[in-house]
Coordinates of C-alpha atoms in Angstrom, one line a residue:
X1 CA 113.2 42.8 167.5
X2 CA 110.3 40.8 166.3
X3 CA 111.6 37.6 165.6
X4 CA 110.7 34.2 166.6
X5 CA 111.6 30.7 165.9
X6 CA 110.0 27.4 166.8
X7 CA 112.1 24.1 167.6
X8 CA 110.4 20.9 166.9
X9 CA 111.5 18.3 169.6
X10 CA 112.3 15.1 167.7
X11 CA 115.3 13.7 169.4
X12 CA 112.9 10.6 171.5
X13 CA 113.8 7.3 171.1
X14 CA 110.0 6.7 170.8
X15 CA 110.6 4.0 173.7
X16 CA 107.0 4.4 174.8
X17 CA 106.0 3.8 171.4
X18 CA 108.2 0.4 170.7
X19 CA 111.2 2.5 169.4
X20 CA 109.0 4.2 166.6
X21 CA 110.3 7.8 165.8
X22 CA 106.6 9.5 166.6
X23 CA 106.8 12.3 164.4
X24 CA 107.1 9.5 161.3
X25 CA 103.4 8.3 163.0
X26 CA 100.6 9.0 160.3
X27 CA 98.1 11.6 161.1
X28 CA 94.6 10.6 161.6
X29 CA 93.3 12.5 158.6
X30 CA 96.2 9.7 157.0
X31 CA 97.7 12.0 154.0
X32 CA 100.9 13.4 156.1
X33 CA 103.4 12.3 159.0
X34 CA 103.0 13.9 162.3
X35 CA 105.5 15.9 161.4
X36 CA 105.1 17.1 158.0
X37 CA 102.1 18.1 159.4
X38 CA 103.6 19.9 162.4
X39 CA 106.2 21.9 160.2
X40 CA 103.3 22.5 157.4
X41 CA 100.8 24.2 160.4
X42 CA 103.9 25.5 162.1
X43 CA 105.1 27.4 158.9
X44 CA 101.5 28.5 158.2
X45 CA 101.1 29.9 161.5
X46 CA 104.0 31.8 162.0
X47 CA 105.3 32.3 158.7
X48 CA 108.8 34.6 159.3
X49 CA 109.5 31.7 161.8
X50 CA 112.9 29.9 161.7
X51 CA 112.2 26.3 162.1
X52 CA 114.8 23.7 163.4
X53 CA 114.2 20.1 164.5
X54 CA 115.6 19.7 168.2
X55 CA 117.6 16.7 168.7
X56 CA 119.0 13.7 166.5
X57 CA 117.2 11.6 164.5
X58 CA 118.4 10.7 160.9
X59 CA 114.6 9.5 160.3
X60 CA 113.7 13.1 159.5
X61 CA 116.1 13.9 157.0
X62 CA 114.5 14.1 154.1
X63 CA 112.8 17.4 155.3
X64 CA 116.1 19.2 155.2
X65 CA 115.1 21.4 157.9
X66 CA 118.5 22.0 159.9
X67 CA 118.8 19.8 163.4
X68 CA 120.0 20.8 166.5
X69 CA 121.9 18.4 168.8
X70 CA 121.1 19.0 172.4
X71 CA 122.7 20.8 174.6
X72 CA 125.1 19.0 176.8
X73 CA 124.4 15.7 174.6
X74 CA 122.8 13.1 175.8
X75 CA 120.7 15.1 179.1
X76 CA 117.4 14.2 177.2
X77 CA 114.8 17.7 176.8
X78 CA 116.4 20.0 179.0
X79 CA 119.3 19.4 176.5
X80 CA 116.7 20.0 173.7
X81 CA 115.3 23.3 175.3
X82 CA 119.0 24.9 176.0
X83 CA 120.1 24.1 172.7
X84 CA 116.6 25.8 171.1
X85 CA 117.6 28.5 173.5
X86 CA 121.0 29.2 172.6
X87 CA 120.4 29.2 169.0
X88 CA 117.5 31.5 169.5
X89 CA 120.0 33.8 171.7
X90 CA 122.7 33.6 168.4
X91 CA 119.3 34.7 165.9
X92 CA 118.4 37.5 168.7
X93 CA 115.0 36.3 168.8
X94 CA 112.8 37.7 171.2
X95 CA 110.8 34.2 172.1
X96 CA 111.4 30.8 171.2
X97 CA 108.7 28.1 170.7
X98 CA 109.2 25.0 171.8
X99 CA 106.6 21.8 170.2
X100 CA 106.9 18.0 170.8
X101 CA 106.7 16.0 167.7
X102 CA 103.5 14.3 168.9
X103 CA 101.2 16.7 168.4
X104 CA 98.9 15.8 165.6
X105 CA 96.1 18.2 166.4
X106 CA 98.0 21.2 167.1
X107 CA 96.1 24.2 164.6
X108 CA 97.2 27.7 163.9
X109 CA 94.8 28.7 166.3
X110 CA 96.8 27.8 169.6
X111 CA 100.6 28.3 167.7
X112 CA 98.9 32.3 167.4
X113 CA 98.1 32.4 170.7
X114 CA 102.0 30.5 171.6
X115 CA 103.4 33.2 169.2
X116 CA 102.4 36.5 170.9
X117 CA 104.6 38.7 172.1
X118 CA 106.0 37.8 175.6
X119 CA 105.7 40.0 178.8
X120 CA 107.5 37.3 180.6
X121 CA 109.8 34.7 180.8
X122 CA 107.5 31.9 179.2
X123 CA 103.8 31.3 178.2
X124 CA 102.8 27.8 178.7
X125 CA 99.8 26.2 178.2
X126 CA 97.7 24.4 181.1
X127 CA 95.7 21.9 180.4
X128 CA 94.1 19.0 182.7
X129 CA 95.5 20.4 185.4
X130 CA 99.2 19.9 184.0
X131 CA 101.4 22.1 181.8
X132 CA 102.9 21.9 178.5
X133 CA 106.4 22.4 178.3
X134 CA 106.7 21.1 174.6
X135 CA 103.9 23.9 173.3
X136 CA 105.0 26.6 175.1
X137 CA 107.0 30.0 174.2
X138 CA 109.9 30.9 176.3
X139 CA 112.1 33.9 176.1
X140 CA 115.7 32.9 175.9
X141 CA 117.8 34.6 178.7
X142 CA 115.1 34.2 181.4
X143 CA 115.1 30.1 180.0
X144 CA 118.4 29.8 179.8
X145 CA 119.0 31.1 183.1
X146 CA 116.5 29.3 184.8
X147 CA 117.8 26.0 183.2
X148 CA 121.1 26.3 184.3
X149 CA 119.9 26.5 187.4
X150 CA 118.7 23.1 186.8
X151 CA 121.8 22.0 185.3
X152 CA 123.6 22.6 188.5
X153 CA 121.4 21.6 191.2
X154 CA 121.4 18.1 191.9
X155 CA 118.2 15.6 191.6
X156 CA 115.9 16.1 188.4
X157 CA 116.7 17.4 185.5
X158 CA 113.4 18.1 183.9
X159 CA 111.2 20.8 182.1
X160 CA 109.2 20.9 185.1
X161 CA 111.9 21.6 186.9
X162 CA 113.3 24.6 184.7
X163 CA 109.1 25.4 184.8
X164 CA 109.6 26.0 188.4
X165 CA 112.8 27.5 188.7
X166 CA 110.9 30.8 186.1
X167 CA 108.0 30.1 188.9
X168 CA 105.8 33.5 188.8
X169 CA 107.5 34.3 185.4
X170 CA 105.0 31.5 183.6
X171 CA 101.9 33.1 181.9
X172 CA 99.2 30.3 181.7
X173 CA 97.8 29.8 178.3
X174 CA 94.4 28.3 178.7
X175 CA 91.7 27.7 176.3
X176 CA 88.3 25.3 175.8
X177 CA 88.0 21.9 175.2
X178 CA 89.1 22.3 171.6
X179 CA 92.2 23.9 172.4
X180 CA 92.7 21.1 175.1
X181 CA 92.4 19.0 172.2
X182 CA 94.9 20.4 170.1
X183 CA 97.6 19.9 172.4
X184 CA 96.9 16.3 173.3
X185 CA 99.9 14.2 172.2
X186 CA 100.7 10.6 171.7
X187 CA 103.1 9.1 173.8
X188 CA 101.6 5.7 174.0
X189 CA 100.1 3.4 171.0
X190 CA 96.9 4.0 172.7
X191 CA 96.5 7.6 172.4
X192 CA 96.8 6.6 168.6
X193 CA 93.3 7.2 167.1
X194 CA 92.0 7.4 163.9

């Protein structure tokens, strides 16, 4: 078993952004939307990938790239990440890759290095000091697992959370300052350059 999908997190409310769905943002180069751009690299990259948009947003329709709802509805990403997970458990994929909608630097360099094959539960990239849940590959049982964990403990219920529950089970993907680059987001109008 060789197979892989990616889910492209686009369920946001874009709240930080003054309700704007991010992935309809323009790319700095200007010619494409963050996310046409996302699935064009994405299926460059990792071309027997199956592709899905995590989350509900009719402002990506006219893709026609299947959405999945999250997973219980309405619990934000960790809903996002078990419904990626459970549809990559139904596809018997081996990893899963998981990408926020905000990443419009993102090359095939780092989605090769997010696509190799896993030895462990996830491979997440570190960057600044801080990991990257949402441009990371996680292996569906451990994930799942880990996350309902999550689920059922009280307090937080966030990917750093699920991040700590597969503790040692994280490989850290690190790189140089062009890979830090290419996996800085937007979350607020002023990480929007041109």
């Amino acid at each position: 078993m060789n197979r892989v999908s990616v889910g492209i997190f686009v369920g946001g409310a874009g709240t930080r952004m003054g309700g704007i769905a991010k992935g309809a943002l323009v790319t700095p180069e200007g010619d494409e939307t963050l996310l046409e751009r996302l699935v064009r690299v994405s299926r460059e990259a990792i071309p027997n990938a199956a592709l899905f948009l995590v989350g509900s947003s009719t402002a990506y329709a006219a893709l026609g790239l299947e959405q999945i709802d999250d997973d219980p509805r309405g619990s934000g990403p960790i809903g996002g990440l078990r419904a990626l997970m459970l549809r990559a458990r139904s596809l018997r994929v081996e990893r899963a890759i998981a990408l926020s909608c905000d990443l419009p630097f993102i090359d095939a360099r780092v989605l090769k290095a997010l696509n190799l094959p896993l030895a462990i539960a996830a491979r997440v990239p570190f960057v600044e000091g801080r990991f990257q849940p949402f441009a990371a590959t996680y292996a569906p049982e451990p994930t799942l697992a880990a996350i309902e964990r999550v689920l059922l403990s009280s307090g937080k219920r966030s990917l750093m959370r699920v991040l700590d529950e597969l503790g040692p089970d994280i490989e850290r993907l690190e790189g140089d300052a062009a890979f830090a680059r290419a996996l800085r987001d937007w979350d607020t109008p002023s990480d929007v350059t041109r």
